[in-house]
CSV table of C-alpha atoms in Angstrom, one decimal:
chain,number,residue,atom,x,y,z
A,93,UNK,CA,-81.8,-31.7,78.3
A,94,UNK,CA,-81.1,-35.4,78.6
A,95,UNK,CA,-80.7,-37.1,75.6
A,96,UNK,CA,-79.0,-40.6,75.9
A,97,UNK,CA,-80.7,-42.8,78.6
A,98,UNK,CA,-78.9,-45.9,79.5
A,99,UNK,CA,-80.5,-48.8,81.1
A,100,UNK,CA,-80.3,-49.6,84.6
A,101,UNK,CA,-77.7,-51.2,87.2
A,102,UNK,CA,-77.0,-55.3,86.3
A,103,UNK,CA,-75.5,-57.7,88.9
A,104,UNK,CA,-74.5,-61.0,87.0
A,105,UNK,CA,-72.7,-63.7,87.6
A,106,UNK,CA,-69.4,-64.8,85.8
A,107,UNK,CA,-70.6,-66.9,82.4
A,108,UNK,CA,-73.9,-65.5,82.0
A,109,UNK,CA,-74.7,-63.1,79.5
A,110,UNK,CA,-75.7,-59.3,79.3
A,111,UNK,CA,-76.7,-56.7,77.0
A,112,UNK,CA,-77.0,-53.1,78.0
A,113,UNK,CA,-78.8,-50.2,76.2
A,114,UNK,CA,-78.6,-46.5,75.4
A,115,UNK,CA,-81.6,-44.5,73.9
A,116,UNK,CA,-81.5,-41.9,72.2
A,117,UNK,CA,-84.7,-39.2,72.6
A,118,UNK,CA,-83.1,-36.7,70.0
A,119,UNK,CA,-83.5,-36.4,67.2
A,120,UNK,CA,-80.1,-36.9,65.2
A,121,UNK,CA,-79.2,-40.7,66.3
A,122,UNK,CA,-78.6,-41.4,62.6
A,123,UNK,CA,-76.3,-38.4,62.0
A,124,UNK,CA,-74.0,-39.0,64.8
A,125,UNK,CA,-71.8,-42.0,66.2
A,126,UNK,CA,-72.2,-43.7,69.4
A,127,UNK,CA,-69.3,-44.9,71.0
A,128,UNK,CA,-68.8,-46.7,74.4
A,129,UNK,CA,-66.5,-46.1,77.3
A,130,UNK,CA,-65.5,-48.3,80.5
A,131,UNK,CA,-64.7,-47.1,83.5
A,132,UNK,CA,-63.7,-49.6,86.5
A,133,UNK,CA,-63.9,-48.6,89.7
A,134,UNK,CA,-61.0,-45.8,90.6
A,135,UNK,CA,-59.5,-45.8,87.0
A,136,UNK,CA,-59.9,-43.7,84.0
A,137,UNK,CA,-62.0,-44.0,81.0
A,138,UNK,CA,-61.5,-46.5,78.1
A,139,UNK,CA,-62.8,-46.3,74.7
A,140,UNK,CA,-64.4,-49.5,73.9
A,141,UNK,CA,-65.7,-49.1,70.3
A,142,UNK,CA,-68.5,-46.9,68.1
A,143,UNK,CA,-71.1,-47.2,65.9
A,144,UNK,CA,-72.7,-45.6,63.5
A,145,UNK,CA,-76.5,-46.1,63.8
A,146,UNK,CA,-77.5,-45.2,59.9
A,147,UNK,CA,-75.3,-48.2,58.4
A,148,UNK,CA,-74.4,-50.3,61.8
A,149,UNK,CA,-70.3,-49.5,61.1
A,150,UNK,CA,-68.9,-50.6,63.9
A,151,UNK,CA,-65.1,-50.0,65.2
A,152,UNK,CA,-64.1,-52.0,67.7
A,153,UNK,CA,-60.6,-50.5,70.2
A,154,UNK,CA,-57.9,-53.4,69.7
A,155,UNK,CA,-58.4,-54.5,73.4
A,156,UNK,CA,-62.3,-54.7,73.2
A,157,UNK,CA,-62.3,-56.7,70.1
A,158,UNK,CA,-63.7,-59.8,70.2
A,159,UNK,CA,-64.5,-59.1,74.0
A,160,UNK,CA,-68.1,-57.0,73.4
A,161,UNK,CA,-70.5,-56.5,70.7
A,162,UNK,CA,-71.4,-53.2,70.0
A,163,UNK,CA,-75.1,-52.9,67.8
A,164,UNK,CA,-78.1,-50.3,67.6
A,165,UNK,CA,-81.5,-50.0,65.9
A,166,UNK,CA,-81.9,-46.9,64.4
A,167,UNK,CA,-85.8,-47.6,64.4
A,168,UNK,CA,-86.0,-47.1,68.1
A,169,UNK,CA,-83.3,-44.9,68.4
A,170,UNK,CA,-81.2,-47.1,70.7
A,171,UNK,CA,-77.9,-48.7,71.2
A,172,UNK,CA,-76.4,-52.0,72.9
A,173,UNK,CA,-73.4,-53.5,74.6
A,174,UNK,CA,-73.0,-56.8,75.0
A,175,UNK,CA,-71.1,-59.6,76.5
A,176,UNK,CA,-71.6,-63.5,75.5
A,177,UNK,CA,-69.8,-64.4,79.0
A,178,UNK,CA,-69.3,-62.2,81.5
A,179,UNK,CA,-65.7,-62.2,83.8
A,180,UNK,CA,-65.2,-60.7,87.0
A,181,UNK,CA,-63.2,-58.3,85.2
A,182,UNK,CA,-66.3,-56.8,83.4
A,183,UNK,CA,-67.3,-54.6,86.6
A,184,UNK,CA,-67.0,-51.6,86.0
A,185,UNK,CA,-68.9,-48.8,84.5
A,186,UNK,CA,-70.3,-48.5,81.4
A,187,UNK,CA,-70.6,-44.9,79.6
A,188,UNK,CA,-72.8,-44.3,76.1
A,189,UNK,CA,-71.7,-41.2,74.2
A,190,UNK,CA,-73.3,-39.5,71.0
A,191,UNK,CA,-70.1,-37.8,68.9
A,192,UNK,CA,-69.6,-35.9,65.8
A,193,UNK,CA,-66.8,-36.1,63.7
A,194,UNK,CA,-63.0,-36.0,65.3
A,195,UNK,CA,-64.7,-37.9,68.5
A,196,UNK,CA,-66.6,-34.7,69.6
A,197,UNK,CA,-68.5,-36.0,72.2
A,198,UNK,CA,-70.9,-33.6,73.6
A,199,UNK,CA,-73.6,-35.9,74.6
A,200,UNK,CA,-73.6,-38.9,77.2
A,201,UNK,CA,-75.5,-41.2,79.0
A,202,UNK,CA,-75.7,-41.4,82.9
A,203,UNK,CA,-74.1,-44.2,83.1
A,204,UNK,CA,-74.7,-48.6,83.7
A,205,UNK,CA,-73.1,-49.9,86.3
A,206,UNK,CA,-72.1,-53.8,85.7
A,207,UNK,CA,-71.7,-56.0,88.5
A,208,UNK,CA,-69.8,-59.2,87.5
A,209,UNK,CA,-69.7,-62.0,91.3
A,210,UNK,CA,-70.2,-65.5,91.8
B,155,UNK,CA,-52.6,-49.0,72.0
B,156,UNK,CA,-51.4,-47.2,75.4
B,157,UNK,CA,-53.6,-44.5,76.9
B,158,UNK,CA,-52.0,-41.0,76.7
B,159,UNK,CA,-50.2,-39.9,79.5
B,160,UNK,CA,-50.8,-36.6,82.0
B,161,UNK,CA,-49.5,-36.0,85.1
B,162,UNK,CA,-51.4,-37.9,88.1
B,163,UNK,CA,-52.7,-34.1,89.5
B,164,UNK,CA,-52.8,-30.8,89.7
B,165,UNK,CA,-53.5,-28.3,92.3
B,166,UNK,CA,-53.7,-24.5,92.3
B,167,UNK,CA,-55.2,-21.4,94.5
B,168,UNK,CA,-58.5,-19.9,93.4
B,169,UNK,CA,-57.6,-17.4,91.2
B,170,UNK,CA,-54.7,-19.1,89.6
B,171,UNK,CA,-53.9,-21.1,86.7
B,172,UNK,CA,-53.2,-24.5,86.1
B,173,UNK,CA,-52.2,-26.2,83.1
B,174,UNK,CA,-52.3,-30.4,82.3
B,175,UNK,CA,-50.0,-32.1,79.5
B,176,UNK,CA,-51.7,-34.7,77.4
B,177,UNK,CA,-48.5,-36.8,76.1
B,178,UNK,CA,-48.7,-39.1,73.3
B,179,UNK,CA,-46.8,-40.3,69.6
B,180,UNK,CA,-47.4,-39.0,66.5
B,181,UNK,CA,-49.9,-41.9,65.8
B,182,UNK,CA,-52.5,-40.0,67.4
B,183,UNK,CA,-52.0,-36.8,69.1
B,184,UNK,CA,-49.2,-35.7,67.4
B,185,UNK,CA,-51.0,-36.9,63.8
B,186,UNK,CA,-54.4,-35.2,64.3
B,187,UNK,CA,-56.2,-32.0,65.3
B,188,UNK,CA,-58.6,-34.0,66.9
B,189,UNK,CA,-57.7,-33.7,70.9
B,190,UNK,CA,-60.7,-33.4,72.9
B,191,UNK,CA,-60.9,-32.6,77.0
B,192,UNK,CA,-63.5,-33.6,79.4
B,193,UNK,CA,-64.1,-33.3,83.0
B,194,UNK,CA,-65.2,-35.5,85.1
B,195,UNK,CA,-67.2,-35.3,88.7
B,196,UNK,CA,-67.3,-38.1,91.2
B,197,UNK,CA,-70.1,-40.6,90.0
B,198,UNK,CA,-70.8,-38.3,87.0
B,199,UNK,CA,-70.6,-38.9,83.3
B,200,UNK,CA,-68.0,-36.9,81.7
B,201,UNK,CA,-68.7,-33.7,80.1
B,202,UNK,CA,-66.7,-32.3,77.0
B,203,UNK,CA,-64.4,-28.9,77.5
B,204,UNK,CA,-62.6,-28.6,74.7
B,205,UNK,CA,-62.6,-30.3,71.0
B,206,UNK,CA,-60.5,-30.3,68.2
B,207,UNK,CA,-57.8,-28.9,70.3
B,208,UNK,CA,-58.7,-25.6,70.9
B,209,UNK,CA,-62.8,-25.2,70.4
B,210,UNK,CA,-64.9,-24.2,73.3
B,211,UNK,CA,-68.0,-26.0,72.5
B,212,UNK,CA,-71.0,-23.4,73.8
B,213,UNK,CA,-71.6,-22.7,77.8
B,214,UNK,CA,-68.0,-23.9,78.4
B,215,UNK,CA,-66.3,-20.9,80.0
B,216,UNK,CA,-63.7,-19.2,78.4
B,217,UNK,CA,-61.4,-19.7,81.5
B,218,UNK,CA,-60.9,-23.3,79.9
B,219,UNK,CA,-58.1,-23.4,76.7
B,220,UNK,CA,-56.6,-25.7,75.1
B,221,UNK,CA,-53.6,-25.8,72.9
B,222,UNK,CA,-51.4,-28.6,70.9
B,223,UNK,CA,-47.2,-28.9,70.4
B,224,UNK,CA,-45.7,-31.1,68.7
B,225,UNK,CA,-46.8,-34.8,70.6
B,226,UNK,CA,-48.4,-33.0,74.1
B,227,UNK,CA,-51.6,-31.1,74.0
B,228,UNK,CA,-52.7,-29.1,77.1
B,229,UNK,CA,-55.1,-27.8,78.9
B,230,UNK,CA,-55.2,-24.5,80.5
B,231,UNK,CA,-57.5,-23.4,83.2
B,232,UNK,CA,-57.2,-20.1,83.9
B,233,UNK,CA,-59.1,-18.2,87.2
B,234,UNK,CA,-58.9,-21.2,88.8
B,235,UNK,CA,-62.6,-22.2,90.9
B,236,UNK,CA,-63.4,-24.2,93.6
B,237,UNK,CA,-66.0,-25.6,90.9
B,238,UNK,CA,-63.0,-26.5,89.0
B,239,UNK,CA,-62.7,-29.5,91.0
B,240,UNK,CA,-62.6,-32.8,89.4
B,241,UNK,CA,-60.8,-35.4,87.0
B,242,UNK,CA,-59.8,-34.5,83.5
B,243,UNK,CA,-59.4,-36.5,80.5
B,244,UNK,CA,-57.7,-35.8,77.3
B,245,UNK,CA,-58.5,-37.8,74.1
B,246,UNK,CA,-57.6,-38.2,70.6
B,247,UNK,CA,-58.2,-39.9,67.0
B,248,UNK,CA,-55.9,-42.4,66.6
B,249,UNK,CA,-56.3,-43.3,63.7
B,250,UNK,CA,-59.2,-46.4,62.0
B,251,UNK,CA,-57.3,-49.2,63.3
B,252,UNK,CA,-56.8,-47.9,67.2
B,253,UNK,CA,-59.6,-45.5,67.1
B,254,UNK,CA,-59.5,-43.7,69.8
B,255,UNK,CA,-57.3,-43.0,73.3
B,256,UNK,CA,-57.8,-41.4,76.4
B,257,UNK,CA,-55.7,-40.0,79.1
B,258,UNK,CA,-54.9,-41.3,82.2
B,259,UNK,CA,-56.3,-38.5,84.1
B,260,UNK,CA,-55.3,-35.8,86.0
B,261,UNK,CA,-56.9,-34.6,89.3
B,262,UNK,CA,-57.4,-31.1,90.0
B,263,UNK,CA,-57.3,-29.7,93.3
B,264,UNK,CA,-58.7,-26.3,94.6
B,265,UNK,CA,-56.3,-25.3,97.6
């Protein structure tokens, strides 16, 4: 059963702005985090940062601070990425996850690929 | 913050096990019980294995193990399948200001 459904494939160009999604159609959004994980093509995955929908705490990996903003709206069950000004550097793809305590991650989205080319 | 290290790949017969080291510092794996494993298919999402170093979470076979010494956790995949294929992750707390790390990945290969 698929829970977390992430928007579809972007193609920007370097400068412009972007902000991905990931819904949630379960039913315990508030009760977990969701936390974000790059992957650029042929390398392994990255945590990014994660949130916790019921109060919007959000914890940001040292390298991804400042880079990303990382909110949700617990009223529509759904949480966002997002990038003021996009680099080239930015492709790459773009995981949601839903995760209990300890990072137990049992639950992800299928994935948004980010294109990022003048 | 540097991603946890594990050897590049693995490979095994079916029928055989394999096991992958997860190395890190006692700021995060060595600190916490809170080691997870995924695998990972070409062009899929991960999918979790293993949780709080040793937990199966349910439908996970029980050929999958995991175990934690010290700095290194592991994985253990015993009965080795061709299904088996595919990239593995480790990843752990690493504490509120790092959060959290993988693995560089390890690539399993079904001879």
């Amino acid at each position: 059963e698929v829970q977390l459904v992430q928007s579809g494939a972007e193609v920007k160009k370097p400068g412009e702005s972007l902000k991905i999604s990931c819904q949630d159609s379960g039913d315990s959004f508030t009760s977990h985090w969701i936390g974000w994980v790059r992957q650029m093509p042929g390398e392994g995955l990255e945590w990014m940062g994660i949130i916790c929908p019921n109060d919007s705490d959000t914890r940001y990996s040292p390298t991804f601070q400042g880079q990303v903003t990382i909110s949700a709206d617990k009223s529509i069950g759904t949480a966002y990425l997002q990038w003021s000004r996009l680099r080239a550097s930015d492709s790459a793809m773009y995981y949601c996850t839903k995760c209990g305590g300890g990072g137990i991650c049992s639950d992800w989205g299928q994935g948004t690929l980010v294109t990022v080319s003048s | 913050q540097s991603a946890l290290t594990q050897p590049r790949s693995v490979s095994g017969f079916p029928g055989q096990s394999v096991t992958i080291s997860c190395t890190g510092s006692t700021s995060d794996v060595g600190g916490y019980d809170h080691v997870s494993w995924f695998q990972q298919y070409p062009g899929k999402a991960p999918t979790l294995l293993i949780f709080n170093v040793d937990k199966r979470p349910s439908g996970v076979p029980h050929r999958f193990s995991g175990s934690k010494s010290g700095n290194t956790a592991s994985l253990t995949i015993s009965g080795l399948q061709a299904e088996d294929e595919g990239d593995y992750y480790c990843s752990s707390y690493a504490g509120s200001l790092s959060l959290y790390v993988f693995g560089t990945g390890t690539e399993v290969t079904v001879l």
